[in-house]
Tab-separated table of N, CA and C in Angstrom:
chain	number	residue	atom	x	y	z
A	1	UNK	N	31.291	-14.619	-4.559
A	1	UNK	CA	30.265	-14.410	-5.563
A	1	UNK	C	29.954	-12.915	-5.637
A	2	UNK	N	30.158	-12.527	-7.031
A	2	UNK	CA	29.637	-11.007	-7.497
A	2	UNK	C	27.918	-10.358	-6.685
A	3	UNK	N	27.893	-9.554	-6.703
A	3	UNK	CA	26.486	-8.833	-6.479
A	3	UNK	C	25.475	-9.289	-7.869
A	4	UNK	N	26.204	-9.386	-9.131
A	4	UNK	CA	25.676	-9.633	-10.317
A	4	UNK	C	25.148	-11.176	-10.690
A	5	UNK	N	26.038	-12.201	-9.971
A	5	UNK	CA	25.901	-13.530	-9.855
A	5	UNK	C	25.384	-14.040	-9.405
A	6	UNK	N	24.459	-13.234	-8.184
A	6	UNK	CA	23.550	-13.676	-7.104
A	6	UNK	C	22.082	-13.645	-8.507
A	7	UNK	N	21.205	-14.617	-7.770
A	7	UNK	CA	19.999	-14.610	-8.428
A	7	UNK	C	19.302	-14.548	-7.254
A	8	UNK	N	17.879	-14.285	-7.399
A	8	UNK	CA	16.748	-14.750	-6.162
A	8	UNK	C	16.371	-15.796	-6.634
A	9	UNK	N	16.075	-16.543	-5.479
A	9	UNK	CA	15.650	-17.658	-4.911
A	9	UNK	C	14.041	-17.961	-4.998
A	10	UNK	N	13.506	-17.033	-4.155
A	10	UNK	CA	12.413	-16.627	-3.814
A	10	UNK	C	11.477	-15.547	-4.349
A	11	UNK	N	10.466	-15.621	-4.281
A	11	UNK	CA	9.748	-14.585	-4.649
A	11	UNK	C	8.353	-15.193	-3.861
A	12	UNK	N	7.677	-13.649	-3.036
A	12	UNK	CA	7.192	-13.097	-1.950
A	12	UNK	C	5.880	-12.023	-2.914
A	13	UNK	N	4.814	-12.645	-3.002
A	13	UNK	CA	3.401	-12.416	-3.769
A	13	UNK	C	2.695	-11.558	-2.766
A	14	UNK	N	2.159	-10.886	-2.540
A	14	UNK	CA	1.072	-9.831	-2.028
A	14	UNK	C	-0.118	-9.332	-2.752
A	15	UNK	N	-1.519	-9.743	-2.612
A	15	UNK	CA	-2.514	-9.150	-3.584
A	15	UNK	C	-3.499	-8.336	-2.446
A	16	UNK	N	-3.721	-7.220	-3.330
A	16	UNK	CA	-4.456	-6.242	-2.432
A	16	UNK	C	-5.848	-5.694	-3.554
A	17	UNK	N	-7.167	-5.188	-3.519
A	17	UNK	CA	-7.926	-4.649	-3.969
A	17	UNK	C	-8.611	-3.263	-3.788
A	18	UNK	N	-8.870	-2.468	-4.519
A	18	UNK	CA	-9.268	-1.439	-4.397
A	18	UNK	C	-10.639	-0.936	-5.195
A	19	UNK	N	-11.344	0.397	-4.378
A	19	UNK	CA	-12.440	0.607	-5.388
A	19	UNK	C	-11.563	0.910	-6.885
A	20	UNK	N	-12.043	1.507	-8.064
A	20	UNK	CA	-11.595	1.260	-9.400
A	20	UNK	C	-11.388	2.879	-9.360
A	21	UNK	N	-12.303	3.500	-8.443
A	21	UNK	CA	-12.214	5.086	-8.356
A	21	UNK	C	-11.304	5.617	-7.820
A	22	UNK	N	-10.273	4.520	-7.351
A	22	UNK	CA	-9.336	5.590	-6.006
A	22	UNK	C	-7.886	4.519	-6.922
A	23	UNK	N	-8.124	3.454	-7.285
A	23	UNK	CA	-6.557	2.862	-8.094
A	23	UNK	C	-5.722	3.784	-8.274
A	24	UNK	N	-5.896	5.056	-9.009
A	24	UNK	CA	-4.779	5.720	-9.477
A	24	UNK	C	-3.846	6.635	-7.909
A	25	UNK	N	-4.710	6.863	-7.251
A	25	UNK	CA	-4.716	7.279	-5.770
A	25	UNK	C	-3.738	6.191	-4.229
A	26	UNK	N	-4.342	5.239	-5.140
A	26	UNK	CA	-3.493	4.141	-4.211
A	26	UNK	C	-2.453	3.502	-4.422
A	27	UNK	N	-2.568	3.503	-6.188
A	27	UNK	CA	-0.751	3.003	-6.802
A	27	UNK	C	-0.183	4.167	-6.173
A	28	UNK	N	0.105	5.605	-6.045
A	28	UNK	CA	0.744	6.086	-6.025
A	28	UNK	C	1.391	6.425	-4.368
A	29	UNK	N	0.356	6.217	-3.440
A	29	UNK	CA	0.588	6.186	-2.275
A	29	UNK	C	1.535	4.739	-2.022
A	30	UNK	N	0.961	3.948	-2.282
A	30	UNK	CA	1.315	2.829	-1.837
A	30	UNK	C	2.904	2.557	-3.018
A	31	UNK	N	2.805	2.850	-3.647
A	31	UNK	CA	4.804	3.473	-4.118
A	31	UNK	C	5.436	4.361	-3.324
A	32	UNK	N	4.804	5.058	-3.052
A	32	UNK	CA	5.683	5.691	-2.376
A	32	UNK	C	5.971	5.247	-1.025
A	33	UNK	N	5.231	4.751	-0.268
A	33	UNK	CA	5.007	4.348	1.626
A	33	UNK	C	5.385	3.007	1.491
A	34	UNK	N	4.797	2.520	0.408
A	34	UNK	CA	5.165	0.515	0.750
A	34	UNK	C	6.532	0.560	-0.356
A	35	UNK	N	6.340	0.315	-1.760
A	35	UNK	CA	7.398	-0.022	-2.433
A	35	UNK	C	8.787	0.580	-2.368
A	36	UNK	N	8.965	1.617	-2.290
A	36	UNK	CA	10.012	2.253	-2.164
A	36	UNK	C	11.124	2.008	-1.073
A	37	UNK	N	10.476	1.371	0.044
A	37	UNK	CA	11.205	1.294	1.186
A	37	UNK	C	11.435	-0.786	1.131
A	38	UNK	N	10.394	-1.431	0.131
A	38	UNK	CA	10.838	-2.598	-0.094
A	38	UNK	C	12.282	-2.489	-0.971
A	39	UNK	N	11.887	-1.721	-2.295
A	39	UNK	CA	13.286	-1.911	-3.153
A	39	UNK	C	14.287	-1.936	-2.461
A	40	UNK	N	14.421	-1.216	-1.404
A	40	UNK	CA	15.870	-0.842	-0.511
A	40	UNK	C	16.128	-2.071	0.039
A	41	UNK	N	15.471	-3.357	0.405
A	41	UNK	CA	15.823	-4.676	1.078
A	41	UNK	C	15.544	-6.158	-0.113
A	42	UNK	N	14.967	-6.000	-0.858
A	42	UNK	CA	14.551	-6.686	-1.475
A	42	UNK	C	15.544	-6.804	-2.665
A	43	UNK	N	15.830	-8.156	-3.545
A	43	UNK	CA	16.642	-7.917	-4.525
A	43	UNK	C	15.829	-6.894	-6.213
A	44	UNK	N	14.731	-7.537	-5.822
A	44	UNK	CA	14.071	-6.778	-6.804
A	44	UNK	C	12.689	-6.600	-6.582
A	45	UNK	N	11.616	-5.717	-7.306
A	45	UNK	CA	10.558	-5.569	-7.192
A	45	UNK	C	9.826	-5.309	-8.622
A	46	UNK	N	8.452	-6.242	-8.615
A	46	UNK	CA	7.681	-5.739	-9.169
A	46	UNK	C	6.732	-5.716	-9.111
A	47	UNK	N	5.636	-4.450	-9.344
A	47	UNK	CA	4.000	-3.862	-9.362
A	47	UNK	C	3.205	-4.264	-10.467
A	48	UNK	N	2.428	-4.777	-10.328
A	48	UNK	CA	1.232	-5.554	-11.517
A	48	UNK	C	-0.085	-4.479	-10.902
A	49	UNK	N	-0.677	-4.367	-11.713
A	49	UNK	CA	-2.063	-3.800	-11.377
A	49	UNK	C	-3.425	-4.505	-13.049
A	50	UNK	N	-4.239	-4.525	-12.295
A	50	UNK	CA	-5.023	-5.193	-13.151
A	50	UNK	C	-6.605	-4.187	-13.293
A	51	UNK	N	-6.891	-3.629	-13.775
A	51	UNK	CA	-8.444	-2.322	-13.922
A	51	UNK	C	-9.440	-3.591	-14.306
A	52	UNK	N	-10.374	-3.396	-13.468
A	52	UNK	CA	-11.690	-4.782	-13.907
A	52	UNK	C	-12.681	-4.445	-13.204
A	53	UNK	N	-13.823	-3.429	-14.304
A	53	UNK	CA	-14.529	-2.748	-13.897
A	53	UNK	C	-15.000	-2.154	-12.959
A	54	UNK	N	-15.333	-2.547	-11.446
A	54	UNK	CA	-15.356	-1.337	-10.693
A	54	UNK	C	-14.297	-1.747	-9.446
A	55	UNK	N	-13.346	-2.303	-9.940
A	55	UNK	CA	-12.321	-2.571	-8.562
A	55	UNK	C	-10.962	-2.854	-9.538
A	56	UNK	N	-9.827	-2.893	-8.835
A	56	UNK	CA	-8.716	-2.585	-9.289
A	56	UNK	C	-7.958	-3.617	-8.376
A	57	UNK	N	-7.548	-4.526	-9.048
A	57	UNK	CA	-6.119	-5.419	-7.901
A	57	UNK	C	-4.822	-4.901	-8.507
A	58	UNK	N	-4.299	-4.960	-7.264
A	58	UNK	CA	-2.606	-4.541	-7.290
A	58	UNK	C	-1.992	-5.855	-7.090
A	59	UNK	N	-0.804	-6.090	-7.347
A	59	UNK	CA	0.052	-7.386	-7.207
A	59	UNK	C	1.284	-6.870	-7.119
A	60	UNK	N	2.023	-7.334	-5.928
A	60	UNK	CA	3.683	-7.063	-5.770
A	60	UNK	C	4.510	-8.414	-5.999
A	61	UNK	N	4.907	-8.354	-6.026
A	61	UNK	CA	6.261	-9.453	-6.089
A	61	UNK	C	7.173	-9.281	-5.635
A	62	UNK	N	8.150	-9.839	-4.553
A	62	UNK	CA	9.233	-9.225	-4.427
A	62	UNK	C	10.022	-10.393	-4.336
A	63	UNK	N	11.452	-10.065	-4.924
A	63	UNK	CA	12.607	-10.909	-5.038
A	63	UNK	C	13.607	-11.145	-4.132
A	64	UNK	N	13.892	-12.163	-3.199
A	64	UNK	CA	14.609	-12.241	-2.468
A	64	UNK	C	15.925	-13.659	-2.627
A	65	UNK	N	16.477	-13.321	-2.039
A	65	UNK	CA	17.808	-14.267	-1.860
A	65	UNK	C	17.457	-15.729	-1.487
A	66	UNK	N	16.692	-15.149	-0.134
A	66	UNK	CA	16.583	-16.716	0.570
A	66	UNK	C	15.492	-16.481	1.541
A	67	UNK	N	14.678	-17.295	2.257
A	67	UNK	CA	13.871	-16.908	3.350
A	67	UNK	C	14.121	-16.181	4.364
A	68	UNK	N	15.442	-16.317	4.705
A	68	UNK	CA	16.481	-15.663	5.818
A	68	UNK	C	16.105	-14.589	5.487
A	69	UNK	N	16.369	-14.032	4.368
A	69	UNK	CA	16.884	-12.686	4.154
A	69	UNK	C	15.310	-11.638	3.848
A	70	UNK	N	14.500	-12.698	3.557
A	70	UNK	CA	13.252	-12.042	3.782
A	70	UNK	C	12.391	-11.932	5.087
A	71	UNK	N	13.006	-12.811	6.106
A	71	UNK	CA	11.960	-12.658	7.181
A	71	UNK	C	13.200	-11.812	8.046
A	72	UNK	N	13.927	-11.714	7.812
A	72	UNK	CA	14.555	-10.734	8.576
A	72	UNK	C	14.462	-9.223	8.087
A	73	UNK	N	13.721	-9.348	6.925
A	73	UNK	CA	12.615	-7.726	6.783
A	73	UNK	C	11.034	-7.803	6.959
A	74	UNK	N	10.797	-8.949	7.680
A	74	UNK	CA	9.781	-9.001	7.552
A	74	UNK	C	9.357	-8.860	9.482
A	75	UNK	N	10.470	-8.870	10.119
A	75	UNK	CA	10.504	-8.626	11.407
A	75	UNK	C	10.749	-10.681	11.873
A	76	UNK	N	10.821	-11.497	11.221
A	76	UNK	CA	11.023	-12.644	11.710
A	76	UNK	C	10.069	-14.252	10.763
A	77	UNK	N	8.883	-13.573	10.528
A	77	UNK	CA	7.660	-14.125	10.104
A	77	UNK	C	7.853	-13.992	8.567
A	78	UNK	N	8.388	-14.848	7.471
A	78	UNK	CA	8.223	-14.179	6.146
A	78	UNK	C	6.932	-13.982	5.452
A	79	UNK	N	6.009	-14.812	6.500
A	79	UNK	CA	4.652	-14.466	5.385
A	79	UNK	C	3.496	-13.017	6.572
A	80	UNK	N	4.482	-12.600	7.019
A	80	UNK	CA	3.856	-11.024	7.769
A	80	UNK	C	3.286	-10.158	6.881
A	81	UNK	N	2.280	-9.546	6.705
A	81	UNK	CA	1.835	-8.919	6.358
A	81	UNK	C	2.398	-7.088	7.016
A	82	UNK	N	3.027	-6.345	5.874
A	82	UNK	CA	3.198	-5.109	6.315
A	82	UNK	C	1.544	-4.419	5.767
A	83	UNK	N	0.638	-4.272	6.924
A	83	UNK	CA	-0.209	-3.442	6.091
A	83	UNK	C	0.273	-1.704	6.011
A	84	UNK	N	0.089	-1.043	5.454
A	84	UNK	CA	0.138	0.474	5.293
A	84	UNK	C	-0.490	1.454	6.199
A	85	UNK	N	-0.036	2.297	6.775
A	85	UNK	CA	-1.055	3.421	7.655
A	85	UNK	C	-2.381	3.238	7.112
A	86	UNK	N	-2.327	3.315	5.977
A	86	UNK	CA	-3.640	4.111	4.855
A	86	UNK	C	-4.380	2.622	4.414
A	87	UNK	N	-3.713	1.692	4.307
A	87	UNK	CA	-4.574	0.456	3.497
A	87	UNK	C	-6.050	0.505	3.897
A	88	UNK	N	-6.102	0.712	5.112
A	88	UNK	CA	-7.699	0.306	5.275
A	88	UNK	C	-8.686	1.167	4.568
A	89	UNK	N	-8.286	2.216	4.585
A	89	UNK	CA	-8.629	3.578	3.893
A	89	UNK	C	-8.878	2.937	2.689
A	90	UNK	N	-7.827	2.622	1.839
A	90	UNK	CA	-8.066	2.466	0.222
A	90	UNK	C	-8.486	0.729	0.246
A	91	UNK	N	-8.049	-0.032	0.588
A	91	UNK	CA	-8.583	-1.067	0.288
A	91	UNK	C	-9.709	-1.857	0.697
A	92	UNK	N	-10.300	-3.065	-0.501
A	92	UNK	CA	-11.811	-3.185	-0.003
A	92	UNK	C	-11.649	-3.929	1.333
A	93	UNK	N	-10.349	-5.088	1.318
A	93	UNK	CA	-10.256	-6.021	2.484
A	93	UNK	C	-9.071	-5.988	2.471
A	94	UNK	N	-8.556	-5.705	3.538
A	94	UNK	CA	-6.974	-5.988	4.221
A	94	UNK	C	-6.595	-7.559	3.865
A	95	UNK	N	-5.418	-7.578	3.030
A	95	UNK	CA	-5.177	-9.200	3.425
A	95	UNK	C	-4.354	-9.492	4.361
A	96	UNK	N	-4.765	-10.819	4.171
A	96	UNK	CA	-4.479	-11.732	5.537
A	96	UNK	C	-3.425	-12.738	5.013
A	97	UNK	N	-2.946	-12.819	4.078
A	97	UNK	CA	-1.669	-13.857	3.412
A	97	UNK	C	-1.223	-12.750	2.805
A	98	UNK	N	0.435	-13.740	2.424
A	98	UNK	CA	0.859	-13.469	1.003
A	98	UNK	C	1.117	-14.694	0.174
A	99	UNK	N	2.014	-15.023	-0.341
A	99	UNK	CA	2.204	-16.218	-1.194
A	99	UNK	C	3.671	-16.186	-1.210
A	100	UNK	N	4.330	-17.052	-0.649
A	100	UNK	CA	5.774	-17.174	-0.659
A	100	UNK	C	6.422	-18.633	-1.648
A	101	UNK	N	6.721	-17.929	-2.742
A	101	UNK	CA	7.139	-19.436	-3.947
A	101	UNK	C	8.690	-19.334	-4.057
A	102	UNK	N	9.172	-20.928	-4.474
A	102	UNK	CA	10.993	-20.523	-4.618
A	102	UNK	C	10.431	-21.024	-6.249
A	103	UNK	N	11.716	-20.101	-6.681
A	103	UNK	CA	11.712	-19.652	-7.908
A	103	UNK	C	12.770	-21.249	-8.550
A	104	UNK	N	11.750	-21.548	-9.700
A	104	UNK	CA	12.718	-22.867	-10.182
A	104	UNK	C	13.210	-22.372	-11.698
A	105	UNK	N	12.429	-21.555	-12.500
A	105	UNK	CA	13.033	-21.075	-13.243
A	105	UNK	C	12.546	-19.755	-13.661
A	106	UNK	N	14.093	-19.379	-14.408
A	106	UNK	CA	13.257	-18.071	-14.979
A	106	UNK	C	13.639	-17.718	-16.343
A	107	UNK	N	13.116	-17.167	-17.526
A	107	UNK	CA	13.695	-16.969	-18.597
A	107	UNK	C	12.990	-15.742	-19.272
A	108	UNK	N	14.201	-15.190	-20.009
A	108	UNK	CA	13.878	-13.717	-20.505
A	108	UNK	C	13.415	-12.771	-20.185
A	109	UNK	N	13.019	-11.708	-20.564
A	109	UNK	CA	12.715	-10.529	-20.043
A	109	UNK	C	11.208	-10.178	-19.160
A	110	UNK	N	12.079	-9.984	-17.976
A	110	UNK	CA	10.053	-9.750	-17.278
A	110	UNK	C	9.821	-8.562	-17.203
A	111	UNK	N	9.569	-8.002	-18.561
A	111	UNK	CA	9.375	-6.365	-17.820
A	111	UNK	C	9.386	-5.356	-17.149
A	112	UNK	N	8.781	-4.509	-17.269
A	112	UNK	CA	8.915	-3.006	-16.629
A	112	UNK	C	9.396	-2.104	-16.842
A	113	UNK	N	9.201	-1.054	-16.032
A	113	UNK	CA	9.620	0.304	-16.535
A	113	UNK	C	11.353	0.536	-15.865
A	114	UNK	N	11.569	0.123	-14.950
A	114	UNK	CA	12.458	0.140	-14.007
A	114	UNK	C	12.693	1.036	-13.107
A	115	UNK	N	11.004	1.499	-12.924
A	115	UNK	CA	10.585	2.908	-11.824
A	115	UNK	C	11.375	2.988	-10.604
């Protein structure tokens, strides 16, 4: 099977919150320290952010193959939480889950920039 033929399986949810004053401060940290080093293991990634008046949620998604292949970046545990040096800093509450769903379907274009 091609690299192109593979689909994900899975997809691996993370929601985090922030004051509304520091969002632009924390997307960008947290691209650079968290996402960047997911894209490299993950089949795909994507960043949702939502502005709602004085707090800001972020949402990741990440695309994986199979559970295997995610808890073996996840150190063993797929629903581990990587928190960030800095999270506590920017966020209101550290979470304590993520949301791990297998993907039953998918259709058409899901956006993005392809940052």
């Amino acid at each position: 099977m091609t690299s192109e033929a593979r689909r994900p399986a899975i997809a691996r949810i993370w929601r985090g919150r922030t004051v509304r004053a520091r969002a632009d401060e924390y997307e960008a940290y947290n691209y650079e320290v968290g996402i960047k080093p997911l894209i490299e293991k993950a089949m795909g990634v994507q960043c949702l952010r939502e502005d709602r008046g004085d707090e800001t949620e972020f949402v990741t998604i990440s695309y994986w193959e199979s559970v295997e292949a995610m808890a073996s970046f996840t150190g063993g545990d797929p629903t581990r939480i990587h928190h960030l040096d800095r999270d506590a800093e920017f966020l209101i509450e550290l979470p304590t889950e993520v949301q791990i769903l297998r993907i039953r379907a998918s259709h058409g274009d899901t956006g993005g920039d392809g940052r």
